[in-house]
Each structure stands twice: as C-alpha cells, then as structure tokens.
XYZ file of C-alpha atoms in Angstrom:
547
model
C 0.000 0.000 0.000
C 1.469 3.483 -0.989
C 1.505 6.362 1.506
C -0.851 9.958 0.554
C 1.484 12.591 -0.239
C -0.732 15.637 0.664
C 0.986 19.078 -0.126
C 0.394 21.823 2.354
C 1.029 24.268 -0.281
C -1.504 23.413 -2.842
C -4.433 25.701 -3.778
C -6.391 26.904 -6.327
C -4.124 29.807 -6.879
C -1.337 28.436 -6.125
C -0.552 25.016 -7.851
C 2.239 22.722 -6.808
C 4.109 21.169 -10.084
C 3.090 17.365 -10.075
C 6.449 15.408 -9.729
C 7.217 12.795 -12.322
C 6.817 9.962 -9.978
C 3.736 11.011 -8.465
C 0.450 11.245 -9.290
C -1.823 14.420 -8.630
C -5.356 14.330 -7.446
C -7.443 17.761 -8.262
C -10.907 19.129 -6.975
C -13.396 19.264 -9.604
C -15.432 22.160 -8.175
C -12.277 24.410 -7.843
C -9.047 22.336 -10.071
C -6.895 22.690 -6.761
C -4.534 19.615 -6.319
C -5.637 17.965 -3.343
C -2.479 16.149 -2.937
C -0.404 13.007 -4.256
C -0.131 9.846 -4.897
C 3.201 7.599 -5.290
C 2.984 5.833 -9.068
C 5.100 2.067 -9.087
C 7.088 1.364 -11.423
C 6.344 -1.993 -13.682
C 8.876 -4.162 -11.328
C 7.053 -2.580 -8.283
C 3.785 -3.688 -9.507
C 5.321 -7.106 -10.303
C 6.400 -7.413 -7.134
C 3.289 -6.324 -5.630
C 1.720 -9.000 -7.350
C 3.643 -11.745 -6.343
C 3.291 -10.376 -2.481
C -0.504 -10.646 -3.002
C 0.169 -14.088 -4.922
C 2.211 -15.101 -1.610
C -0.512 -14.019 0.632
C -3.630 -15.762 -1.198
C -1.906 -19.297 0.166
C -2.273 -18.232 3.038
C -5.290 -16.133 3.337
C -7.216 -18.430 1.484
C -6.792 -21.038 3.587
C -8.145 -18.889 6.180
C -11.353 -20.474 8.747
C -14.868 -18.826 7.344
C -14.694 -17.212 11.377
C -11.643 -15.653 10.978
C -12.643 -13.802 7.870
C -16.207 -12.998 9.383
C -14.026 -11.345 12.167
C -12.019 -9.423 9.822
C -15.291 -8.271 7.794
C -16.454 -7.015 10.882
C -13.363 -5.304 12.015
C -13.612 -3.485 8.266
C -17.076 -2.395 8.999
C -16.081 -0.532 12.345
C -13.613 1.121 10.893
C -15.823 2.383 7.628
C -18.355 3.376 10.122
C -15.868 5.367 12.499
C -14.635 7.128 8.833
C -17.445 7.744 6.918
C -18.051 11.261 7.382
C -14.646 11.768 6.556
C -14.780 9.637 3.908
C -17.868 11.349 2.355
C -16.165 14.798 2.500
C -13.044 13.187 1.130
C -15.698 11.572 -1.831
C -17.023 15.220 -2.345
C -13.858 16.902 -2.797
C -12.118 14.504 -5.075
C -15.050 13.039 -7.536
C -17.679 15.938 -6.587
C -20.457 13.752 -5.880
C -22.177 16.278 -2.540
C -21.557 14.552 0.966
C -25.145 13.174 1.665
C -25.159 11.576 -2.119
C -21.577 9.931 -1.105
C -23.804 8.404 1.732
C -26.686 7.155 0.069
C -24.926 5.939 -2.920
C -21.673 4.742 -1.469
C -20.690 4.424 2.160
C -24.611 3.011 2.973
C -24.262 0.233 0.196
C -20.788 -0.966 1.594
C -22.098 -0.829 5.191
C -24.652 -3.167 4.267
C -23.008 -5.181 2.059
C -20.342 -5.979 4.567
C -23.043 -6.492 7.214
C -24.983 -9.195 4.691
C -21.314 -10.944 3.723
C -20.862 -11.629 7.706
C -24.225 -12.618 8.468
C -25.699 -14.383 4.969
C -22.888 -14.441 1.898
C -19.946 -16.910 3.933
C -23.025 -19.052 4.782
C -23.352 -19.449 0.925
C -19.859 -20.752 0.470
C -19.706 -23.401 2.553
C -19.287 -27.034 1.336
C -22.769 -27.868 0.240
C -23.639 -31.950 0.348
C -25.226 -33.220 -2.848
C -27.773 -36.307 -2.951
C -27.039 -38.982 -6.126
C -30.098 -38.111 -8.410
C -28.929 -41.250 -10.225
C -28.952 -44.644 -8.439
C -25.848 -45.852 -10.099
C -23.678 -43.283 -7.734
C -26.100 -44.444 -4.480
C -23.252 -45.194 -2.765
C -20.931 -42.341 -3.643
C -20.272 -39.174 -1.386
C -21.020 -36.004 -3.693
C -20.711 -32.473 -2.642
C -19.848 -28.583 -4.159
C -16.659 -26.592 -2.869
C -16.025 -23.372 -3.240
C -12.638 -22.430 -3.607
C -11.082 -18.882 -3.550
C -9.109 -18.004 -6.909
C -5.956 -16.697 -6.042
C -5.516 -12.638 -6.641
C -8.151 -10.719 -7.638
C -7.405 -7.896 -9.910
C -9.921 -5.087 -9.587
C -9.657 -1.890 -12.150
C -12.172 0.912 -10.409
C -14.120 3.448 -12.589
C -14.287 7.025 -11.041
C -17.459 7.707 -11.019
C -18.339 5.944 -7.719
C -14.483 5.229 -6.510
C -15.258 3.901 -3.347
C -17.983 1.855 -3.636
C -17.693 0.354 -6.483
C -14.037 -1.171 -5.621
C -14.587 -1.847 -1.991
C -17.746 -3.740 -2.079
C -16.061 -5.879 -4.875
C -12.682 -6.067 -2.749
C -14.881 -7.551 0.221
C -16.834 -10.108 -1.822
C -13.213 -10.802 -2.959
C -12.106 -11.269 1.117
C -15.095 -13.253 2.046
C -14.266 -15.647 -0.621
C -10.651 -15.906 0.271
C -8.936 -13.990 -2.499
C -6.186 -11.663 -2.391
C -6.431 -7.880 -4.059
C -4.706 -5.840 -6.505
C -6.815 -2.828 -6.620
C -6.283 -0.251 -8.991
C -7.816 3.383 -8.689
C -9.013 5.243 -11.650
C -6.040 8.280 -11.891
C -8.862 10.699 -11.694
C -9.910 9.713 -7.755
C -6.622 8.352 -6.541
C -6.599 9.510 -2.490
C -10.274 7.772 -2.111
C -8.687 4.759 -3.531
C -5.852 4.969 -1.105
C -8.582 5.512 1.715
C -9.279 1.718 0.774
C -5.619 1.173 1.931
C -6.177 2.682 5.054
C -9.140 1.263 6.121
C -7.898 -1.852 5.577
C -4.686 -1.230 7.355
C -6.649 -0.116 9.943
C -8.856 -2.867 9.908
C -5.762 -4.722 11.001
C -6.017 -7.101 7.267
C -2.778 -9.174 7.153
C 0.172 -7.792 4.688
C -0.633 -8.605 1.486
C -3.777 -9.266 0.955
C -5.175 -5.718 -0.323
C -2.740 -4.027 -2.247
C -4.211 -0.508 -3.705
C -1.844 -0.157 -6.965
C -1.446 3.159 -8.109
C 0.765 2.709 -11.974
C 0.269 5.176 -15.694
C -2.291 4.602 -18.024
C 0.474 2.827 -20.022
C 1.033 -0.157 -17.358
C -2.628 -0.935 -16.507
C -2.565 -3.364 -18.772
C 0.502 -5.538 -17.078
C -2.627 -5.784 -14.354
C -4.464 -7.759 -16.523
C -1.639 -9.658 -18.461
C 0.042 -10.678 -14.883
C 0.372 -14.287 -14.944
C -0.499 -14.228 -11.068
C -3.501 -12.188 -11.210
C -6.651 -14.887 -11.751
C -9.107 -12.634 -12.494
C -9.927 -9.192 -13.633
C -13.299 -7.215 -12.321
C -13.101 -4.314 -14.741
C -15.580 -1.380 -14.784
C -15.253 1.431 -17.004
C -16.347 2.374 -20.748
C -17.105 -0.285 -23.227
C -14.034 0.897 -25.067
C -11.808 0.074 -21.981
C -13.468 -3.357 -21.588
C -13.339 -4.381 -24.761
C -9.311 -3.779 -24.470
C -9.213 -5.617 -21.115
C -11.030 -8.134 -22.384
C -8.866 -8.620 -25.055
C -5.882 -8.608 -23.584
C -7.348 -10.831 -20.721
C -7.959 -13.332 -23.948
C -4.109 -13.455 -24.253
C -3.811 -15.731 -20.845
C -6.574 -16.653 -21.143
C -8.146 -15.192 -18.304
C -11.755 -14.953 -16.633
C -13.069 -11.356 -16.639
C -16.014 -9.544 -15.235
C -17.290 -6.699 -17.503
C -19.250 -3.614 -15.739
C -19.124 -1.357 -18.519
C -21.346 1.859 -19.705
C -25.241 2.252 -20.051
C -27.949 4.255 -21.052
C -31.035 3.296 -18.999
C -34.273 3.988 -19.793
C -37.442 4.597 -17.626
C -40.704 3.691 -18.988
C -43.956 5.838 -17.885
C -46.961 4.021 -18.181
C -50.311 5.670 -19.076
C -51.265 5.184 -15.417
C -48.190 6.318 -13.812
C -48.323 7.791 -10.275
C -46.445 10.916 -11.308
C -46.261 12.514 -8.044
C -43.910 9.586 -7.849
C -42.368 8.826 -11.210
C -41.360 12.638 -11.562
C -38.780 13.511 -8.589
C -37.700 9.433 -8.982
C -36.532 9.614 -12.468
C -35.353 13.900 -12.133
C -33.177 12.555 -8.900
C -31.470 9.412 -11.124
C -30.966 11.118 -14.041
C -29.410 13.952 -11.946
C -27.489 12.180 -8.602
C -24.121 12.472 -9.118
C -24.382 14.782 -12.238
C -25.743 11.826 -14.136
C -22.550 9.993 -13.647
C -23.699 6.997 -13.276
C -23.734 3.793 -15.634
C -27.576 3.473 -14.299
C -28.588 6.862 -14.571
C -32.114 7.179 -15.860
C -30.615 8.851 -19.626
C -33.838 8.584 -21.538
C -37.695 8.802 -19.988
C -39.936 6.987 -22.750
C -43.519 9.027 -21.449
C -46.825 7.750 -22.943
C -48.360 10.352 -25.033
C -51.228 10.627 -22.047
C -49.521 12.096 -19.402
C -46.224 13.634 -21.674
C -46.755 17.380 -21.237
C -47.118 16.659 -17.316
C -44.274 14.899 -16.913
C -41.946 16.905 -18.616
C -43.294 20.368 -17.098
C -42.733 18.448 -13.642
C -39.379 17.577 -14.637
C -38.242 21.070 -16.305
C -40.037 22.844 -12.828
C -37.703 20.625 -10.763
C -34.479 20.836 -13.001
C -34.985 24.659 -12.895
C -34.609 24.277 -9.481
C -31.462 22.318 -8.731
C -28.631 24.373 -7.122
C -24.942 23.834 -8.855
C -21.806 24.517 -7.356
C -19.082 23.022 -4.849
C -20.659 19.451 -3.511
C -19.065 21.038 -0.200
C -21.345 23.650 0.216
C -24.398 21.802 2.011
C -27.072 23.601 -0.779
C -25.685 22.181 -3.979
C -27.498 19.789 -5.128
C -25.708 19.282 -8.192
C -21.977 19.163 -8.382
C -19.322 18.953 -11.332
C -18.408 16.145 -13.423
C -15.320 14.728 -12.157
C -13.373 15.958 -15.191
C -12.753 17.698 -18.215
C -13.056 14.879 -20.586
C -16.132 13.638 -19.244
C -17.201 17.360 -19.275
C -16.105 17.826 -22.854
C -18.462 14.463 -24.038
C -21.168 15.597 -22.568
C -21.123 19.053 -24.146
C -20.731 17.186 -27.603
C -23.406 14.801 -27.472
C -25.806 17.589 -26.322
C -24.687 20.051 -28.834
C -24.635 17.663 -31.687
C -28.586 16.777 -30.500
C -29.280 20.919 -30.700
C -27.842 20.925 -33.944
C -29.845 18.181 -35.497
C -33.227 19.482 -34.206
C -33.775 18.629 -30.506
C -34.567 21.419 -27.737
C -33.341 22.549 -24.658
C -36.608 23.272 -22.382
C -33.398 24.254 -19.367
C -29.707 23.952 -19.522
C -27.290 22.331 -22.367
C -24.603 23.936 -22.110
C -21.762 23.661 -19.506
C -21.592 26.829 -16.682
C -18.646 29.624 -16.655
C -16.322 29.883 -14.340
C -13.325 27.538 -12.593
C -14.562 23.615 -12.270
C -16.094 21.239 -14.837
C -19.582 21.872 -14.390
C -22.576 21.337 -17.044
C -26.201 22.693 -16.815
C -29.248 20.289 -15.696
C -30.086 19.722 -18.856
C -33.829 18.226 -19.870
C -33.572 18.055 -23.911
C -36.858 17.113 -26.042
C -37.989 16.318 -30.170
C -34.770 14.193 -29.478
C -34.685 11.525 -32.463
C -33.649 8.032 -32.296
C -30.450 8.170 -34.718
C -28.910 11.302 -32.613
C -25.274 10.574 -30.631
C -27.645 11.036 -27.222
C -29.681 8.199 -27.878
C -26.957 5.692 -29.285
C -23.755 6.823 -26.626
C -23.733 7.101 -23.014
C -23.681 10.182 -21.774
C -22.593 9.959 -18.401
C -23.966 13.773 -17.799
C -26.738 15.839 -16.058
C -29.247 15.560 -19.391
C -32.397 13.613 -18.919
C -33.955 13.026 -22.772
C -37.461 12.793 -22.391
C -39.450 11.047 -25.707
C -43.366 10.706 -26.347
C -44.479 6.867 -26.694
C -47.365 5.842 -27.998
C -47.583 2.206 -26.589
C -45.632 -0.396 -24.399
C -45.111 -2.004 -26.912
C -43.131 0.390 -28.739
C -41.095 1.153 -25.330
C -40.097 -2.193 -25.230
C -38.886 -2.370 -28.403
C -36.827 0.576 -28.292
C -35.087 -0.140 -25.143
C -34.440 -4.069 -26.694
C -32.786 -1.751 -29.883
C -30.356 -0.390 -27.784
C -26.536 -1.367 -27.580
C -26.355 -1.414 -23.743
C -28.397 -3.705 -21.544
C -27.788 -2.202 -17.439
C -31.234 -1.551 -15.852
C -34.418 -0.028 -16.704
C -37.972 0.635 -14.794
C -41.043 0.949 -15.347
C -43.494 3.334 -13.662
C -47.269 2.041 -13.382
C -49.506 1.121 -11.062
C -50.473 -2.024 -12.892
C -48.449 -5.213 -11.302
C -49.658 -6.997 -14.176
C -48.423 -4.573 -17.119
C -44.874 -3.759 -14.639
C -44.399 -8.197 -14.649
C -44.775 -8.355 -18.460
C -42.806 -5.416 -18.958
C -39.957 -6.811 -16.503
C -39.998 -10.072 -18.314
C -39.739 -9.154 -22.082
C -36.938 -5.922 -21.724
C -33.442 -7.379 -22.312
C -31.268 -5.615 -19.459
C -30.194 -6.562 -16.302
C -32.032 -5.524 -13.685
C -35.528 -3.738 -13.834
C -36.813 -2.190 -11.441
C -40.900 -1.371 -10.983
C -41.699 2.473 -9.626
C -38.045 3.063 -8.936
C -34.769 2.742 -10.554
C -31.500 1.168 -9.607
C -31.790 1.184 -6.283
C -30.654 -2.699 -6.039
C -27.319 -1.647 -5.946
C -28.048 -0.315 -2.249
C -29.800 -4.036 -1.700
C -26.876 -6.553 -0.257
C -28.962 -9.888 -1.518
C -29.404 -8.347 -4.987
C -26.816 -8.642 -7.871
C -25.991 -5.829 -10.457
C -24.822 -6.692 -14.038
C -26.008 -5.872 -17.237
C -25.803 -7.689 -21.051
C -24.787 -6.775 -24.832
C -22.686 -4.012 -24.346
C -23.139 -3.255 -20.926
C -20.938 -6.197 -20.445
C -20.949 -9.855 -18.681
C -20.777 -11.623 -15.328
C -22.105 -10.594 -11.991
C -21.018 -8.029 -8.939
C -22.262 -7.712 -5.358
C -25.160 -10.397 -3.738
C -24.757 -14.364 -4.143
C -24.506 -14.271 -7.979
C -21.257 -11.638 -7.309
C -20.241 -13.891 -5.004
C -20.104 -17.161 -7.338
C -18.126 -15.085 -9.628
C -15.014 -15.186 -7.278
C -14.896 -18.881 -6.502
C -13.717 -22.196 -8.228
C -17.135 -23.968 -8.141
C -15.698 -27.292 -7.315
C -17.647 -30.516 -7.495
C -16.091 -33.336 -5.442
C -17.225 -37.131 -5.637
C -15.853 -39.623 -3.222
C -16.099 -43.445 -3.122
C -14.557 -45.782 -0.645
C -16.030 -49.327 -1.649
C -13.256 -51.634 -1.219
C -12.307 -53.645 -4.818
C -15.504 -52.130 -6.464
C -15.156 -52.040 -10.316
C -18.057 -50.506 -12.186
C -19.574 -52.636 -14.790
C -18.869 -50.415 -17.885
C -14.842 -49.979 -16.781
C -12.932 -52.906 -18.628
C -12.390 -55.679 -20.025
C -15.148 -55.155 -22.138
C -17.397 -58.328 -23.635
C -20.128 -59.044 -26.014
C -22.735 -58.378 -23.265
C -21.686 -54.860 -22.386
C -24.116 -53.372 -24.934
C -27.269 -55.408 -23.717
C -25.879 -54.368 -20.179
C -25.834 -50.795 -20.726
C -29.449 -51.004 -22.977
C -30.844 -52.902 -19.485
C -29.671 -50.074 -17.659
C -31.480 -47.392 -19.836
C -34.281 -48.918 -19.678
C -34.515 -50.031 -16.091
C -33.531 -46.264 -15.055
C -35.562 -44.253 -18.012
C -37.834 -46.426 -19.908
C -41.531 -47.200 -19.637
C -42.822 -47.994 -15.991
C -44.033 -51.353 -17.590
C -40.932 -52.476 -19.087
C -38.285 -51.401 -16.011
C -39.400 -54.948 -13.890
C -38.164 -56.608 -16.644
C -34.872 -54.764 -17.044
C -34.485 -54.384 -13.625
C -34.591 -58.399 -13.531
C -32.679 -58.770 -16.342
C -29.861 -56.375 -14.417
C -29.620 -59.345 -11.717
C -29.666 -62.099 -13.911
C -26.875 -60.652 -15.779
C -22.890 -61.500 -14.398
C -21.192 -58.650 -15.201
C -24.069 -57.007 -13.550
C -24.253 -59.020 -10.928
C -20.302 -58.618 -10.286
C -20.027 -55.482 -10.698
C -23.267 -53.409 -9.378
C -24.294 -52.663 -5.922
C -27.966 -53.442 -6.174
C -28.680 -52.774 -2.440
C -27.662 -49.222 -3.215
C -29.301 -49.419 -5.936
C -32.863 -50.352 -4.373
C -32.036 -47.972 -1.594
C -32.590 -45.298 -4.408
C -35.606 -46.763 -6.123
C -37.376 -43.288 -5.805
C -35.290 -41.924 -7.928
C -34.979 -44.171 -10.725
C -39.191 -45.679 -10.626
C-alpha cells in the first residue's frame, strides 16, 4: 500500500508542479490539487503481485470465522470514517456529501453487514444427494474455492464503492487484491488502503496499486492475477477483455449504459417525476444506471416533462461542499467535454433545450441540468452514453413500442417501469433485455446486499455484489468420493459381447416405460457382469429416484 502525499502548499491559486513519480489528485469544483499519490514502477507492480500471490496461500486457507471477524473489524472502521470519507468523496469526484452516503458508504455498510451474516453461509461445502442410483453409494458435494488474486480496475465515477464492495466479496471468498484506482480519484482509492490497514487485514492481501495509463494493462496480463473485475467504458473493456484473452483469463465486464425509464399511461407521477429527475441527476448523471432517456406515454407527456423542467430549474450547482448544492461537477474535463458534444450535436440536429445544455462559466467542470426534447432516435444522445446531467425525455405511444426501443439499444444495465399495474410492470420486466428492472423506482438494487448488479450486450458480462457476485469469485468445485473396497463398475474394462445389452438394461430399467423397467431391472440381476459389478442394495435404496 502506498503512503498519501498531501501538499500543504496546494491551492487553487497556487498550484504545486506534479512530480514525475507522483500522481496528482485535483478538486473538480475548484481544479486545486488535493495532494499526491506515489505511481510504481512496472517491477514494483510485479512485485506487488507476487506479495498478493504469496498471501492468497495463506489467506485463502483462512477459517470462514476468521474472515467474518475481519469483515467485521472493516465495517467498524468504515463506520468510524465515513463522514470523513464522504467529504473526502465530495472533494475529489464531486459527488455532494449526503449523495456519497446514500450511494456509497450506505451500500458498503450493508453489504459488509450481509457478507458476515448471509454471503460466507453461501460458500460453505454444500452436500449433494445422487439423483442417479448408479452413484447411491458415492459421497457427492460442491466446494467453493477462492481463486488466487483478484485484480480489480475501479471506474471514477463511484471510486469507493464500487471497488470496496467488490474487494470484500473478494475477502469473504478468500482472495487476495490488486486494486487499482481510476487516476482521476486516486486519495479515495488509497482511503481503501487505510481502512484496511486499519482494519488490522494481514500484509498482502489488499494491495491498492497506483501505476500510468500505459502499465494498466501488465494488471491484466500478470500471470499471477486470476481474475480481472473491470468497470469502465465499453471501449476500456473491450481492451481488457482482449488482452485478458491473451492468458486466457476470466473477466467480469461492468461497462457503460444508457437506462431507460418507462412511464406508463397510469403512472403515479407525483412519484415517477422527482424518482426519475433525482437518477438522471445524482451524481451529475454519472452513473452507468442513470435514468438517460424517460420513454412518457403520449397521455400524461406534457405533465411529466413540465414536472421535470419545474424541478431541473430548481437544482442548485456549485461546490458538492457547500451543504445547498445539489448538483456538483463532473469529475473531469473529458467527461465534461463528451457531454457538451453529445448535447450540442442533438441541438444541432433538431432537438430542444426546455433548461440547460450547455456547460456553466467559471473555474470547475460543471454542465447545466439539462432536460432536452424532439430528441430523435439516430442522434449521438440516444446511441452513446452520456454519463452527464441531461435527462432526454421522448413521447411513446404504446408499451409495446417502449419495449422495443429499449431491446434496440446497444447497452443492456437496468431499466424501470413506472405504473400502477403489477400486471403490465411483470410483463414489462420479463420481455426488456437488461439486467435488472426495477418497478416504480430505478436502480436502487445496488443499495440491496442480496441483490446482484450486471447488465448484457454491451453493458458487459458476469455478476457483482449479492450471491450471484459472489459465485463469480470462486472455483465452483464438485467433489465425488467413493470408498467401496475392490468395487469395479460394470462399464470400466475388459469389455465383452454383453456390455451393450448391459448398458441397454440399464437405460431402460432407469428411463424407460414404468411397464418395461421390472423386466430390465430383472434382467440387471440375472446378468454377471451385472451381478459382479453393481451394488444393487444401493441401488434399491434409491428406487425413488430411478421408478
């Protein structure tokens, strides 16, 4: 773990020069450098690895008590931090301090809280009954084995967590970590060092990595490193998956979205206004769930989008420090400079501004609350994430044609639906082809510990967080064991003429007609190979099974 350089010196007016070997984190709201990180070199990170390597023998060999004990020791600490933590959050990614909360600390809380209790529960050696007679006697059970070192690559947008609830999945299962911040948030990724230092973890088994764009990759190459959770942009993934290919090595893709929220004729809209306004705006719409595009049947269109425009008109921007902002910057000037594309090239081809759409003057990289109708379907802000404050509202005519717009689109996160119908919100959640859906609400299973988050197409693969994230970080071992003294089953060798019959007997006595299995079964006995060879006691013992 590398030490926080913070520089005493450093202010908005009076920048520090960033030192080669270090790594400078700036405010968003202001551009003053914050302070340092130290960047390894590629034989640091090597060496890193192998330490983690080193410490996954041991750690994963570790009692399913002694790691409860740990995950609790990592929840205190979190706890005793978190409003530190949150103002650290604000200052270096410019979510506001309560939003850090909700959308952060209160999801790792939890999570860690549902690991102890429920999630090490879930990997412990589960017995398995024979469902076929010929294994009666056999011993059959699932393991689940840790991996080795878990390499996780952390987005920015949500830098703490989105790592840490991953690391501790990782811990419960008895992996090591190689965590690697996104350059843009680096001191709340080494806050993940220090809690865990503090949680008293053993040496070695998180290791927050902090390396240049240029060496992320030796991450994923690493012939020590057994799996890579990546999230980022679908243009990142599809480069770690690649070079992940190379080993080849198991990923877990968590890459972009553009989530859409579908207002039913019969929406309550006292309900489905401020819910989609807040998730298309939390976190200046930084978020690969954000609620991007409201599809609005024609019915209730005008008075949902004069709800939305009334509230949007309304949000405060400005430092997230400052406890009335409601909306802070985007968490850099890239991400700033995408956003002001999409939503010019949208104003250019026809579509409206009804409030914002255009980034604000001034020091920091802040952009307008932005609502933007007569958006069309072949526009940049329909096809590409955004990642912004700009909600795109569009008139439907049907559920039908919702549907089959959000099914058109390249990403696949989450969507919702917002009716009071349970029957229309079930057929809706069962035909749209995304991840998660959520009925009169959006996202908000990623503050759920027992829920899993993932999308599919190009929102990427695999599973993070609940029992399904879990699954992801284990060797799902199955284990037979038999301990019959001189048994030989009758289709090992020598073989003979009769094998064939012997086998067809089987078949039928196990699978065929209820009629014709007395006969096979009698058949079975009659035969000497059979008779040799098979344990009919165990056999009968099963007979539930096989009549």
């Amino acid at each position: 773990m590398t030490d926080t350089l913070h520089h005493p010196l450093a202010t908005e007016s009076q920048p520090v020069p960033e030192p080669s070997n270090r790594l400078a984190s700036h405010n968003p709201a202001t551009g003053a450098v914050l302070g340092y990180v130290s960047l390894m070199t590629p034989e640091e990170l090597h060496a890193t690895i192998e330490t983690a390597a080193d410490a996954a023998r041991i750690w994963g060999q570790t009692s399913h008590a002694s790691r409860r004990s740990y995950l609790q020791r990592l929840r205190r600490v979190l706890l005793q931090e978190s409003d530190a933590l949150a103002q650290l959050i604000a200052s270096e990614q410019g979510k506001t301090p309560g939003e850090a909360y909700v959308t952060e600390i209160f999801p790792s809380l939890a999570y860690l809280k549902w690991l102890e209790r429920d999630g090490l529960n879930q990997l412990r050696t589960r017995k398995v009954s024979p469902s076929h007679p010929v294994f009666g006697r056999k011993r059959m059970y699932y393991r689940y084995d840790p991996l080795g070192v878990i390499g996780i690559i952390a987005p920015w947008n949500y830098p703490f967590g989105i790592p840490f609830m991953q690391m501790a999945a990782a811990l419960a299962a008895g992996n090591t970590l190689i965590v690697k911040p996104s350059p843009f948030t680096p001191l709340v990724g080494q806050k993940i060092a220090t809690l865990c230092r503090e949680a008293e973890l053993p040496a070695g088994v998180v290791n927050v990595v902090h390396v240049r764009d240029e060496h992320a990759p030796l991450i994923v190459q690493h012939p020590l490193i057994d799996k890579i959770i990546f999230t980022g942009s679908v243009a990142t993934g599809r480069n770690v998956m690649a070079t992940a290919a190379a080993g080849p090595k198991d990923v877990v893709l968590e890459l972009g979205g553009k989530d859409v929220a579908i207002v039913a004729y019969d929406a309550d809209l006292d309900r489905a206004i401020p819910g989609i306004t807040w998730m298309a705006m939390e976190n200046a719409g930084q978020t690969c769930a954000s609620v991007e595009i409201a599809l609005v049947h024609r019915a209730v269109y005008e008075t949902f989008v004069d709800g939305v425009v009334d509230i949007v008109r309304g949000l405060r921007v400005g430092n997230p420090l400052d406890p009335d902002t409601d909306v802070g910057p985007l968490s850099n000037e890239r991400q700033l400079q995408i956003v002001e594309e999409q939503v010019q090239d949208a104003l250019a081809k026809g579509a409206r501004a009804l409030v914002g759409g255009h980034r604000l003057d001034g020091p920091g990289s802040f952009f307008a609350p932005t609502v933007l109708v007569d958006v069309t379907p072949e526009m940049r802000i329909v096809q590409e994430e955004t990642f912004g404050p700009v909600l795109v509202v569009m008139p439907v005519s049907s559920i039908e044609e919702a549907i089959a717009f959000v099914d058109a689109l390249p990403f696949g996160l989450t969507a919702s639906v917002w009716t009071q119908s349970p029957v229309l919100a079930h057929e809706v959640a069962a035909r749209l082809k995304v991840g998660g859906v959520n009925v009169n609400d959006h996202a908000c299973q990623w503050g759920e510990p027992k829920a899993t988050w993932g999308g599919i197409k190009s929102s990427g693969f695999g599973r993070v967080i609940g029992p399904y994230g879990l699954l992801e970080l284990v060797n799902v071992k199955f284990v037979t064991e038999e301990y019959r003294e001189k048994a030989i089953e009758a289709w090992w060798y020598p073989y003979d003429k009769n094998v064939p019959q012997l086998m067809s007997d089987f078949a039928q006595a196990l699978y065929g007609p209820l009629v014709r299995r007395p006969v096979a079964m009698l058949k079975l006995m009659l035969n000497r190979r059979a008779r040799e060879r098979v344990d009919f006691v165990a056999y009968l013992r099963h007979w539930r099974t096989w009549f």
